[in-house]
Short mmCIF file of C-alpha atoms and ligand atoms in Angstrom, two decimals:
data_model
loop_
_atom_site.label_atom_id
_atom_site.label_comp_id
_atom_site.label_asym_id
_atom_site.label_seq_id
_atom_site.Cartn_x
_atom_site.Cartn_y
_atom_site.Cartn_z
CA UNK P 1 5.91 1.20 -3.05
CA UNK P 2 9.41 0.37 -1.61
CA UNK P 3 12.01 -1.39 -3.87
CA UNK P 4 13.00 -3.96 -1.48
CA UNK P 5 9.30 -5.24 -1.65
CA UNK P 6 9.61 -6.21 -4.61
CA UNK P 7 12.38 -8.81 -3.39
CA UNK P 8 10.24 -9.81 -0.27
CA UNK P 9 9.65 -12.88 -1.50
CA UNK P 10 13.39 -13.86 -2.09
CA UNK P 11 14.88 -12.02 1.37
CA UNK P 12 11.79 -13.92 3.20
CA UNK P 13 12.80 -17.41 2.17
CA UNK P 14 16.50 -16.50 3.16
CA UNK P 15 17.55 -17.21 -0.02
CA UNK P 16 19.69 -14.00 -0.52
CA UNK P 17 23.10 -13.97 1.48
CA UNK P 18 24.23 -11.00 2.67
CA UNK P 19 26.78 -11.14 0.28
CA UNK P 20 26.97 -9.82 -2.90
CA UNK P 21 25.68 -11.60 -5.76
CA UNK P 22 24.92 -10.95 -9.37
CA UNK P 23 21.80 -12.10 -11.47
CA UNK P 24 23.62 -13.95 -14.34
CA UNK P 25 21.32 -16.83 -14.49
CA UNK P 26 23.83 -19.47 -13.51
CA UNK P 27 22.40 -22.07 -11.41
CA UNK P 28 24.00 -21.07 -8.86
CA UNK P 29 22.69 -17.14 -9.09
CA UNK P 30 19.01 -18.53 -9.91
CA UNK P 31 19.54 -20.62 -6.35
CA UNK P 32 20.93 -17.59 -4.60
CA UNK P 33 18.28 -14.96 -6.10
CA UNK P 34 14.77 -16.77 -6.68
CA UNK P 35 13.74 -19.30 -10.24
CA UNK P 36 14.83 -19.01 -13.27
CA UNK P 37 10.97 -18.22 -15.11
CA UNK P 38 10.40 -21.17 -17.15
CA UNK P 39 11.52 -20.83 -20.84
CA UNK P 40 8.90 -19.34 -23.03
CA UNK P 41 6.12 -18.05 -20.34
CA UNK P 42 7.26 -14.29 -20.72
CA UNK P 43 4.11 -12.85 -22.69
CA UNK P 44 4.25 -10.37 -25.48
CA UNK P 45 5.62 -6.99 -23.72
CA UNK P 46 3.17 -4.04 -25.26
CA UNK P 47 5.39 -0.52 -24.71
CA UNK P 48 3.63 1.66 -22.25
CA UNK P 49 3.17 5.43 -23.98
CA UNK P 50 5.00 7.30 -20.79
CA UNK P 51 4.91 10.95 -22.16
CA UNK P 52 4.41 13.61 -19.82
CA UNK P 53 1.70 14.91 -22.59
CA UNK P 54 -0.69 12.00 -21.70
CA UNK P 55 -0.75 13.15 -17.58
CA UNK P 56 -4.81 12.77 -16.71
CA UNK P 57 -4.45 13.36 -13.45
CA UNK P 58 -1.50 13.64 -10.46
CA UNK P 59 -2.17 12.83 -6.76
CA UNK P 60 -0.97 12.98 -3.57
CA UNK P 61 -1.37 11.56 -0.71
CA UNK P 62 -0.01 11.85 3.18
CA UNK P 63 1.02 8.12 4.25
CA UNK P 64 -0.38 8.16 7.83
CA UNK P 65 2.71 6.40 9.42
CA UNK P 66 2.94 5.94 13.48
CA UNK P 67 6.42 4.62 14.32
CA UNK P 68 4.48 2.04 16.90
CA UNK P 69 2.62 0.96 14.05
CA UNK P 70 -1.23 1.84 13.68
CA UNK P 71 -3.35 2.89 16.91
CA UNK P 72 -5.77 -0.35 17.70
CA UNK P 73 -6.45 -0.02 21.27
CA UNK P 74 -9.74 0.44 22.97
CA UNK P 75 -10.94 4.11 24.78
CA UNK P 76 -13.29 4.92 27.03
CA UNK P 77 -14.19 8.63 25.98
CA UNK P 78 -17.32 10.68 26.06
CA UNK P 79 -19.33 7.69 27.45
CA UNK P 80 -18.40 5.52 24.31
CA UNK P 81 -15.94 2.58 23.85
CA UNK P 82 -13.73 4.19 21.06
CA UNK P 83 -11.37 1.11 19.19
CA UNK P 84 -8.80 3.07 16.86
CA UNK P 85 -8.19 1.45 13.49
CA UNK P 86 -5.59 4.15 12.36
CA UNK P 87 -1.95 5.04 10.99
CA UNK P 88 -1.55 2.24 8.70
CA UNK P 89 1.74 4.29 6.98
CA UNK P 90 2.25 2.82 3.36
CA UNK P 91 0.04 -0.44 3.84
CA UNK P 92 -3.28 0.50 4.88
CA UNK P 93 -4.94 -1.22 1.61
CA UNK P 94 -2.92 -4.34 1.89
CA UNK P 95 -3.30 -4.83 5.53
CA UNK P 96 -7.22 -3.66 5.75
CA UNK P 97 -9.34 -6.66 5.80
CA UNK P 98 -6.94 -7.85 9.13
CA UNK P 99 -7.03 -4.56 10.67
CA UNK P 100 -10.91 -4.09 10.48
CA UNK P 101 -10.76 -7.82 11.93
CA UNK P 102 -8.68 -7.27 14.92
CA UNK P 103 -10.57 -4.12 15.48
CA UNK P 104 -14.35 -5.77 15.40
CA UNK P 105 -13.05 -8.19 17.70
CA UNK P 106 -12.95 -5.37 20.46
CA UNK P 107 -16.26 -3.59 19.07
CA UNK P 108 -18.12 -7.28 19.34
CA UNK P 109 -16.52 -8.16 22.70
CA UNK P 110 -18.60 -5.06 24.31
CA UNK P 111 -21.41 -7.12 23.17
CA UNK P 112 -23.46 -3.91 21.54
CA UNK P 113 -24.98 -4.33 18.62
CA UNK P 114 -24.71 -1.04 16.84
CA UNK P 115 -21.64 0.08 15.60
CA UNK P 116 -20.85 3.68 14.66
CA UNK P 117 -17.68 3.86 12.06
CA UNK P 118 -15.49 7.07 11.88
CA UNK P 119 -14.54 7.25 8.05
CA UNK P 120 -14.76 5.89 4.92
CA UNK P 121 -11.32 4.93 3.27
CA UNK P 122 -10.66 2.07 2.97
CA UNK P 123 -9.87 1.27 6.46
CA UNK P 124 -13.39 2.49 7.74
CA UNK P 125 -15.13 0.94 4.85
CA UNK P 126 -13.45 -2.74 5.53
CA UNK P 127 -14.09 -2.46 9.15
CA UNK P 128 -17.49 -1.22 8.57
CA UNK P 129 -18.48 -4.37 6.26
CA UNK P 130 -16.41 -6.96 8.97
CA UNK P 131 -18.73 -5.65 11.55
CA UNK P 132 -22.03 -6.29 9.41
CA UNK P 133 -20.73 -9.89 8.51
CA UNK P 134 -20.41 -10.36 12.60
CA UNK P 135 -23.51 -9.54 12.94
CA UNK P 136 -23.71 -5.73 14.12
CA UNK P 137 -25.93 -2.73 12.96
CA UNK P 138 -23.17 -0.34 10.94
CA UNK P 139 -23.31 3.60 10.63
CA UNK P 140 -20.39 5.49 8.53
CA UNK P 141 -20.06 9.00 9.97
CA UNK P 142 -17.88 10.34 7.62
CA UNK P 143 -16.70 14.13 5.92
CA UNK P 144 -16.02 12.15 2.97
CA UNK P 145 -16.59 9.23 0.88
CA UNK P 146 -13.91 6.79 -0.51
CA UNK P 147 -13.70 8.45 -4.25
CA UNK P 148 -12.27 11.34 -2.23
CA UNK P 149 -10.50 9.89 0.29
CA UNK P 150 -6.50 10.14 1.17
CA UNK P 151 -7.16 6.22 0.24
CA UNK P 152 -7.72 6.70 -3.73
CA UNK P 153 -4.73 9.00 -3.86
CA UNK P 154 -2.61 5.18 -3.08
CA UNK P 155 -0.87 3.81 -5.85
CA UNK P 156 -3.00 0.57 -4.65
CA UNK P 157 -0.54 -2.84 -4.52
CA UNK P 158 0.34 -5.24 -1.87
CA UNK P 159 2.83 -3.33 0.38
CA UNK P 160 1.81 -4.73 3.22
CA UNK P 161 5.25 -3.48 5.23
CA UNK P 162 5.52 -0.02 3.61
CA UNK P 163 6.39 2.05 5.77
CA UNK P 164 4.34 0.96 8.69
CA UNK P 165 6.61 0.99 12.00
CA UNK P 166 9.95 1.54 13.28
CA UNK P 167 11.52 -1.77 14.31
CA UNK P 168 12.44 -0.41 17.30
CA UNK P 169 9.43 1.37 18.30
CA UNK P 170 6.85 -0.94 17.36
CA UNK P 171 8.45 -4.02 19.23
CA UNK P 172 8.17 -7.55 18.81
CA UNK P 173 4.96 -7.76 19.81
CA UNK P 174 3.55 -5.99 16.86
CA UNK P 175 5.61 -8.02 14.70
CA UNK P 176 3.10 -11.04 15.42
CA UNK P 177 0.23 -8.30 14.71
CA UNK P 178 1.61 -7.77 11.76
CA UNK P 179 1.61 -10.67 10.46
CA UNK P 180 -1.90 -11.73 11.34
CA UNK P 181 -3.37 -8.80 9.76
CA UNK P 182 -1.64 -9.63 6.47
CA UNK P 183 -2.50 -13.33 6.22
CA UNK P 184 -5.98 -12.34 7.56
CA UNK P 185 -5.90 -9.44 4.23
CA UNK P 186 -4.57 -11.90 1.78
CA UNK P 187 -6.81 -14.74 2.49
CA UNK P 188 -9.89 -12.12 2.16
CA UNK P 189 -8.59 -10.55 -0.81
CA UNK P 190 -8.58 -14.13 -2.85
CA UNK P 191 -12.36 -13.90 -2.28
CA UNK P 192 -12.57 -10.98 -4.93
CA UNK P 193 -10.37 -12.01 -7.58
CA UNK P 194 -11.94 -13.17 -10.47
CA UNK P 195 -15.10 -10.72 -10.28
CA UNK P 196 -16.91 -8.63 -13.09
CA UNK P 197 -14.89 -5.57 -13.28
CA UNK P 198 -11.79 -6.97 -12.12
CA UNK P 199 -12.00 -5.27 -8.22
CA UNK P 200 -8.82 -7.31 -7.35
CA UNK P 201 -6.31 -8.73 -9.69
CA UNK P 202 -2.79 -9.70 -10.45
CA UNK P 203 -0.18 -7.99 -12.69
CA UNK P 204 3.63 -9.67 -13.25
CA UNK P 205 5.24 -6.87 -11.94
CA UNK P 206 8.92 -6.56 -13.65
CA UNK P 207 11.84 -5.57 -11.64
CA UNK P 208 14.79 -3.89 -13.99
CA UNK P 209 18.17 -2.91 -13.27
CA UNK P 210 21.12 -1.76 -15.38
CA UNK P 211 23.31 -3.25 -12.92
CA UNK P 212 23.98 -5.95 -10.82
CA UNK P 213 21.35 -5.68 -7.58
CA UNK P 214 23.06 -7.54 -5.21
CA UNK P 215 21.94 -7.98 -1.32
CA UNK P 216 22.93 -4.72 -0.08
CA UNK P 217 20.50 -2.99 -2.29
CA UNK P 218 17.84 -5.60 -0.33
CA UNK P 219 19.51 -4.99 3.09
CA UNK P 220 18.50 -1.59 4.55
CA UNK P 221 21.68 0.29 4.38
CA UNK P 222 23.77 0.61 8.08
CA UNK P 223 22.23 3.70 10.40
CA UNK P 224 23.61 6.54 9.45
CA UNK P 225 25.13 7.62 13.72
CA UNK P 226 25.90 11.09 12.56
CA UNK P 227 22.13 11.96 11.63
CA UNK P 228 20.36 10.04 15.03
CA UNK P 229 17.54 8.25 14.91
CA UNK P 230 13.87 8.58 16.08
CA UNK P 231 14.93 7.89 19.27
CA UNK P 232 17.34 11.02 19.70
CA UNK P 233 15.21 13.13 17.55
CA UNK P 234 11.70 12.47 16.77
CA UNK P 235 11.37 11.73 13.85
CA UNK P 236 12.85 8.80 11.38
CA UNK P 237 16.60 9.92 10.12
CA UNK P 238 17.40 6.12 8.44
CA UNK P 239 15.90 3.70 6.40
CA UNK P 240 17.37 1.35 8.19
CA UNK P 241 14.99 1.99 11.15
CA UNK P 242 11.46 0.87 9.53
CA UNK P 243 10.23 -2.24 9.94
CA UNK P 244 10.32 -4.92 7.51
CA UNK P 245 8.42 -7.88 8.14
CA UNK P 246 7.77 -9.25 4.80
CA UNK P 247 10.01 -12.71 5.76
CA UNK P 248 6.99 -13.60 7.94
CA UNK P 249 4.74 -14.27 5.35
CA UNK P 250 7.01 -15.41 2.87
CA UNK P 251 5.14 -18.97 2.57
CA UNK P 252 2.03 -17.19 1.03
CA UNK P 253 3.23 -14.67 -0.95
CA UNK P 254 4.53 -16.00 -4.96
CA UNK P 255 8.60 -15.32 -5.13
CA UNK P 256 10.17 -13.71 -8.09
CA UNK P 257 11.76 -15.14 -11.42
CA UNK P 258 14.81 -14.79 -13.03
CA UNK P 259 14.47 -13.83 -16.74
CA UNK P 260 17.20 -14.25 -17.98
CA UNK P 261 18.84 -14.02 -21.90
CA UNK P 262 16.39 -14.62 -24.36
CA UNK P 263 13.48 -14.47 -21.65
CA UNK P 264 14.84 -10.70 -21.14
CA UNK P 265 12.63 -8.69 -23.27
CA UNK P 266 13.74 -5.45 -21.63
CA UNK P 267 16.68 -2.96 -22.91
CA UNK P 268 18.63 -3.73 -19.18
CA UNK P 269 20.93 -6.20 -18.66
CA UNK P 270 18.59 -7.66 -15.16
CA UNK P 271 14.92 -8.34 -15.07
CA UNK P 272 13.40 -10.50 -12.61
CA UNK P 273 9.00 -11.33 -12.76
CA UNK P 274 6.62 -11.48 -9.66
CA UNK P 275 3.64 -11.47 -9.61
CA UNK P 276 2.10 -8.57 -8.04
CA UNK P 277 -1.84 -7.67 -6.51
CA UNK P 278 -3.50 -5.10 -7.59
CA UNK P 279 -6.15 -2.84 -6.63
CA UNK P 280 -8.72 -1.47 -9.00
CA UNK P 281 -9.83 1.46 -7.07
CA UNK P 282 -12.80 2.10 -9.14
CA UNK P 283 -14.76 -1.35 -9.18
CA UNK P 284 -12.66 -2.12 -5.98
CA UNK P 285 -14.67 0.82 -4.05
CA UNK P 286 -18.09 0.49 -5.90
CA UNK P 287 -18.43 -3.31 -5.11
CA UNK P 288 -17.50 -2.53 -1.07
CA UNK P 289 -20.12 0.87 -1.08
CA UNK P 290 -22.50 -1.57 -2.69
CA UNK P 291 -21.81 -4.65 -0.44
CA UNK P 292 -22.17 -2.00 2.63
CA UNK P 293 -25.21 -0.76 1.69
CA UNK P 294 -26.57 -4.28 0.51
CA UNK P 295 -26.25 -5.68 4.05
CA UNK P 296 -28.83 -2.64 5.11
CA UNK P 297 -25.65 0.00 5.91
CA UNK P 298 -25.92 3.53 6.51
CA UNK P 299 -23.82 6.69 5.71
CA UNK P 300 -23.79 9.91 7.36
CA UNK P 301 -22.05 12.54 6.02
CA UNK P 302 -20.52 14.97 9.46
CA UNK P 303 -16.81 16.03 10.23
CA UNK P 304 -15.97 15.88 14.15
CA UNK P 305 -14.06 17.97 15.03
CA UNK P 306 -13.07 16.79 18.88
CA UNK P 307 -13.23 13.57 20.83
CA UNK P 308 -16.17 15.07 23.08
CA UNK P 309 -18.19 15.57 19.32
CA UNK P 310 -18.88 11.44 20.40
CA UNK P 311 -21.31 12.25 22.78
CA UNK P 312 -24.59 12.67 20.62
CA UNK P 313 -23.80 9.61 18.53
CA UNK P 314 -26.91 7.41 19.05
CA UNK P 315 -24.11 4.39 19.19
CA UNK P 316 -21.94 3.27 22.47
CA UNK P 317 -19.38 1.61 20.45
CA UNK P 318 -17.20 3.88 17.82
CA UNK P 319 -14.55 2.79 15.43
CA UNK P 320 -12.51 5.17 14.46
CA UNK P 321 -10.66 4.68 10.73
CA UNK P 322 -9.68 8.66 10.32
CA UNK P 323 -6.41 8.24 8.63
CA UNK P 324 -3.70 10.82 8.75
CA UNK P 325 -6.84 12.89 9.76
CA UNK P 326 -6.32 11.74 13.61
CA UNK P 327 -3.21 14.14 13.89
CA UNK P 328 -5.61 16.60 14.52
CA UNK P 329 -9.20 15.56 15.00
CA UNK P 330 -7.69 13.04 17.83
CA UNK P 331 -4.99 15.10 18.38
CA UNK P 332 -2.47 12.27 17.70
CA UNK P 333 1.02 13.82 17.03
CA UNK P 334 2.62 10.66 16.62
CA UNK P 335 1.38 10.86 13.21
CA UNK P 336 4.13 11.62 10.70
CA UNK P 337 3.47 12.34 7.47
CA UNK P 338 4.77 10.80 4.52
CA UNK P 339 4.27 12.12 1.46
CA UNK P 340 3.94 10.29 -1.75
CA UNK P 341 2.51 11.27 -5.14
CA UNK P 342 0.97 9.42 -8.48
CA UNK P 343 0.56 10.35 -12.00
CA UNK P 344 -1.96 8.95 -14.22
CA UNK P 345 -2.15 8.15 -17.94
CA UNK P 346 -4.97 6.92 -19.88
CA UNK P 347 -5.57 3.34 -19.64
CA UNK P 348 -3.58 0.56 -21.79
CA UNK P 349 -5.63 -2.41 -21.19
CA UNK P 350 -3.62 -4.48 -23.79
CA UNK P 351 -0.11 -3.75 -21.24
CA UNK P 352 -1.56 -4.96 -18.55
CA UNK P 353 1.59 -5.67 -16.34
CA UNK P 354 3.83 -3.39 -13.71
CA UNK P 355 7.06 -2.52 -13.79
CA UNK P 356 9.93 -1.09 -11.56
CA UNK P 357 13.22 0.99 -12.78
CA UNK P 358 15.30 3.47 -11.11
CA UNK P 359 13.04 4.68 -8.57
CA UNK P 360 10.12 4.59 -10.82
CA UNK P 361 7.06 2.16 -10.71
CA UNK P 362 4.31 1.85 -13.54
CA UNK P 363 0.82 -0.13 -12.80
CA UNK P 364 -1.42 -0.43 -15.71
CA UNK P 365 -4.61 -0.18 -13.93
CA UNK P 366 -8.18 -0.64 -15.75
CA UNK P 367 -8.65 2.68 -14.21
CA UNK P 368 -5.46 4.24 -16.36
CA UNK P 369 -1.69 3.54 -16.30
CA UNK P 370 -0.19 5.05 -12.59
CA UNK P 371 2.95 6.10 -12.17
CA UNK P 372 5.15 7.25 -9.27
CA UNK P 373 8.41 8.17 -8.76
CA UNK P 374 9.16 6.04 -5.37
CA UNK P 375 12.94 6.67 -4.53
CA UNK P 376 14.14 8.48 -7.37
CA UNK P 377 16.54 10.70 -5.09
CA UNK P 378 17.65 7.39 -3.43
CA UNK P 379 16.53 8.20 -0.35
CA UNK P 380 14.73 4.81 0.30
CA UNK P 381 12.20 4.54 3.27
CA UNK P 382 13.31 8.00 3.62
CA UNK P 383 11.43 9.51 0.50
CA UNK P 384 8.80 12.23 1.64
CA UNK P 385 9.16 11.34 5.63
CA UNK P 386 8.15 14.21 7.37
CA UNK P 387 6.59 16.38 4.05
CA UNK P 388 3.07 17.26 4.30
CA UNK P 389 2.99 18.78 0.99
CA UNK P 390 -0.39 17.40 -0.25
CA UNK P 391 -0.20 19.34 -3.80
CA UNK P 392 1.00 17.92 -6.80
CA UNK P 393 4.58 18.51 -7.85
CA UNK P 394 4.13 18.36 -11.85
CA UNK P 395 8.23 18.72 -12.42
CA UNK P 396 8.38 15.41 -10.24
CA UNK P 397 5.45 13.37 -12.21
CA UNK P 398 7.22 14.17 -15.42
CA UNK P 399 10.75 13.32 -14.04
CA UNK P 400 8.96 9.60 -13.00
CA UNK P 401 7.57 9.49 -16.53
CA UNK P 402 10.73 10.24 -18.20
CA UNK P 403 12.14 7.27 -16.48
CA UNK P 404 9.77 4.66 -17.91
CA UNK P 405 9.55 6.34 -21.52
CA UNK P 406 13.22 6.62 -21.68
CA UNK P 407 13.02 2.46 -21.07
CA UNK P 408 10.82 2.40 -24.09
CA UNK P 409 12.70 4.46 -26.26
CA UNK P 410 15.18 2.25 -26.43
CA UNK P 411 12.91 -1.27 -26.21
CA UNK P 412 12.61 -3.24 -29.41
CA UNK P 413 9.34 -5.11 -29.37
CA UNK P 414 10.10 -8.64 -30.46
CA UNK P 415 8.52 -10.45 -33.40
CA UNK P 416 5.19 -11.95 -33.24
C1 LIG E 501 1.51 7.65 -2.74
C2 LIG E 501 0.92 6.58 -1.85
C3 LIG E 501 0.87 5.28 -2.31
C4 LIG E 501 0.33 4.28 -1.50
N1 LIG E 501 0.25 3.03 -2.01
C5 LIG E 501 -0.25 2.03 -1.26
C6 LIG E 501 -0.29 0.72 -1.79
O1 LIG E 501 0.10 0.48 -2.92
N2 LIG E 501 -0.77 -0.26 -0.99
C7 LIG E 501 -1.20 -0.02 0.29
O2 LIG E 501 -1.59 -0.97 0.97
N3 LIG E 501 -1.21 1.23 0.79
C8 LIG E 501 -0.72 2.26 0.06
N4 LIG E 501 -0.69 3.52 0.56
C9 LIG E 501 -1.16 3.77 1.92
C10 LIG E 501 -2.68 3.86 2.00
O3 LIG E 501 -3.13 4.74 1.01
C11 LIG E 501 -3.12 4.35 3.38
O4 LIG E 501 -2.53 3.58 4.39
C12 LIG E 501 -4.65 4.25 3.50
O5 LIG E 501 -5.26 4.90 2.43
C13 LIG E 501 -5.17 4.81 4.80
O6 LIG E 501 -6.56 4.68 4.75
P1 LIG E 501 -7.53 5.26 5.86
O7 LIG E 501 -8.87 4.72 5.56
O8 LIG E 501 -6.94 5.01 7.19
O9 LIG E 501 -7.46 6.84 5.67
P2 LIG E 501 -8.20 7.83 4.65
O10 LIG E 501 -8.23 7.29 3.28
O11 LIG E 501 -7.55 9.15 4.87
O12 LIG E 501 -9.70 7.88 5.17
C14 LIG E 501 -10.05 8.61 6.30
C15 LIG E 501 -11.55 8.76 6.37
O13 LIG E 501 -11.90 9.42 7.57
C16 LIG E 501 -12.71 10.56 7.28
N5 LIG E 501 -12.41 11.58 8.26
C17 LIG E 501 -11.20 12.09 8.56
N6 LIG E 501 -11.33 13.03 9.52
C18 LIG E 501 -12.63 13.12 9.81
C19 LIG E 501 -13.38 13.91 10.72
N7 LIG E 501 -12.78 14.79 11.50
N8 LIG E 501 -14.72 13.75 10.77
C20 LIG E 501 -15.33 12.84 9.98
N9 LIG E 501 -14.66 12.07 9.10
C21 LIG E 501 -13.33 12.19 9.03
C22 LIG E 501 -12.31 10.95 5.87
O14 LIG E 501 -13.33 11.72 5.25
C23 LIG E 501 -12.13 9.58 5.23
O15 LIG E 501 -13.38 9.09 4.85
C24 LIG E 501 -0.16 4.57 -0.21
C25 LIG E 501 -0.11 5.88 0.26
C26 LIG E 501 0.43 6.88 -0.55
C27 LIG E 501 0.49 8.27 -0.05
#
């Protein structure tokens, strides 16, 4: 998760200036920044136990980023109409439902009726279960299944433009992709809130700051010349040059609060409230596995190893949802990795709300309390580009946790 998502909402509507601004809750800061949250309405805070002691688990994960954004065209190879569904960088849960839609709009236009799937992340899995409600016959040909996909490893909020393109690369074009495939995600999403188990849900996600955020902290910060860009050498050098498209679907999508004073319960001296969707990985992936097979799916478990592995698939039509895996079993170097890593503590269903502070983010989950240490060097959009490193780095899952227990060291729960 990216800082500056957290202010999408705000930047979308246009209501922060690219001038610098403070968050003292004068009118005039609440109109510049986002509402003041309504006196009274900030619930009980319950301190999250962040102690490097209480680690359950750390995972990592390769972001499968493309700087065109993901591959959705249509091939013709080893007799079979192949439509990718792949490299959705940072926002592959948030922008699933509309990527598996765009993509079964190629599969159905072939007019087949059996579909084979490549994968089972989340990506396969979505686009597997839009193809059964159109209508078609569904096979998963998969190595794995989603518990032990690159997809659980996610920290598993909306992101939807995390990391997804390069402005530049990715064009205008994709822009209006973009934003179909995250209205498309949203709207399907709101189906599954509200379920036993909680699959999809909403946390207020608290944004903290010891000083003054003002729009440049928002703005991506002015290409660095000196270091180049993709363009002169391959790979990302600013944040600057990622996409953010986040002002598109800024009508949808609930814009932060000031809290200000009193309605502050946090030891900084700026807190703003959004609220925030979540992802419960476990019920999330049990209710789609059991929808899929519900609806009369099937899963085979095989690992291709090259496009011509197609040709035995009883199916003429092939979706592929590899992830990062495409680098090499498509052979699709435009894949860059980017790494990214989460800790988890056990769960604290009574603190059931997200925060953000210095690079750190905490979601209590009802599958434990996740942390990860986002831009804690500063780097921005920058953090892990390039890094395939897909083992955990203990030393940097304590560093995030020190972050968030150091904020409740010094928090005084209030009174009642
Ligand atoms: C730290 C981190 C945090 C993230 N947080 C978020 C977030 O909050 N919100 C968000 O929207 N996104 C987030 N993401 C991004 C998101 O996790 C990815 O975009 C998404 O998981 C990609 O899913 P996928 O299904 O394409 O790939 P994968 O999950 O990698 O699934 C690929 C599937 O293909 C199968 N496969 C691969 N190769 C082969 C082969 N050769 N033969 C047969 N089967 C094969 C695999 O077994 C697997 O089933 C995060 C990523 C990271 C690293």
């Amino acid at each position: 998760m990216k800082r500056r998502d957290l202010f999408a909402a705000s930047l979308a509507a246009g209501i922060m200036g690219s001038t610098r601004r403070g968050w003292a809750a004068t009118p005039d800061a609440a109109a510049a920044l986002g509402r003041t949250a309504l006196h009274g309405t900030i619930p009980r805070i319950v301190p999250i136990r962040a102690h490097a002691d209480q680690i359950m688990d750390i995972k990592v994960c390769l972001r499968p980023f493309r700087p065109a954004g993901p591959r959705m065209d249509v091939e013709h190879v080893a007799g079979k109409t192949v439509v990718h569904n792949y490299g959705h960088g940072g926002s592959g849960w948030s922008l699933s439902w509309g990527a598996a839609y765009m993509a079964v709009g190629h599969a159905a236009a072939t007019l087949e009726r059996k579909v084979a799937v490549i994968g089972c992340g989340i990506i396969g899995l979505t686009s597997a279960l839009t193809a059964q409600r159109a209508g078609l016959d569904v096979t998963i040909y998969t190595r794995d299944l989603l518990p032990h996909t690159r997809s659980v490893r996610a920290n598993g909020s909306w992101t939807p433009d995390s990391r997804i393109a390069l402005t530049q690369q990715a064009g205008p074009e994709f822009a209006r992709t973009w934003e179909k495939m995250a209205r498309y995600s949203w709207q399907t999403y709101r189906d599954y809130l509200g379920m036993p188990g909680n699959p999809i849900d909403f946390r207020d996600n608290y944004t903290l700051s010891d000083t003054a955020p003002d729009a440049a902290d928002h703005v991506p910060a002015p290409a660095d010349a000196a270091k180049g860009s993709f363009a002169t050498t391959g790979m990302p050098q600013n944040s600057a040059e990622f996409a953010e498209y986040a002002s598109l679907i800024s009508d949808i999508i609930p814009a932060p609060e000031l809290l200000a004073g009193a309605d502050n319960p946090f030891p900084v001296a700026y807190a703003r409230r959004t609220p925030l969707m979540i992802y419960n990985f476990g019920s999330y992936g049990h209710l789609l596995l059991e929808e899929f097979h519900q609806a009369g799916g099937r899963i085979v478990i095989r690992e291709f190893h090259s496009p011509s592995d197609l040709a035995d698939l009883p199916e003429r039509v092939v979706i592929n949802c590899p992830g990062y895996a495409a680098r090499d079993w498509w052979n699709d170097k435009s894949l860059i990795p980017v790494r990214g890593q989460t800790s988890w503590l056990p769960p604290q269903p009574d603190a059931s709300y997200a925060l953000e502070y210095k690079g750190a983010a905490m979601i209590s989950k009802s599958d434990g309390v996740m942390i990860q240490g986002y831009d804690m060097s500063g780097l921005g959009e920058m953090d892990g580009v390039g890094n395939s490193f897909e083992h955990p780095d203990r030393a940097e899952a304590e560093k995030a946790i020190a972050i968030i227990g150091d904020l409740f060291t010094r928090f005084q729960p209030r009174a009642g």
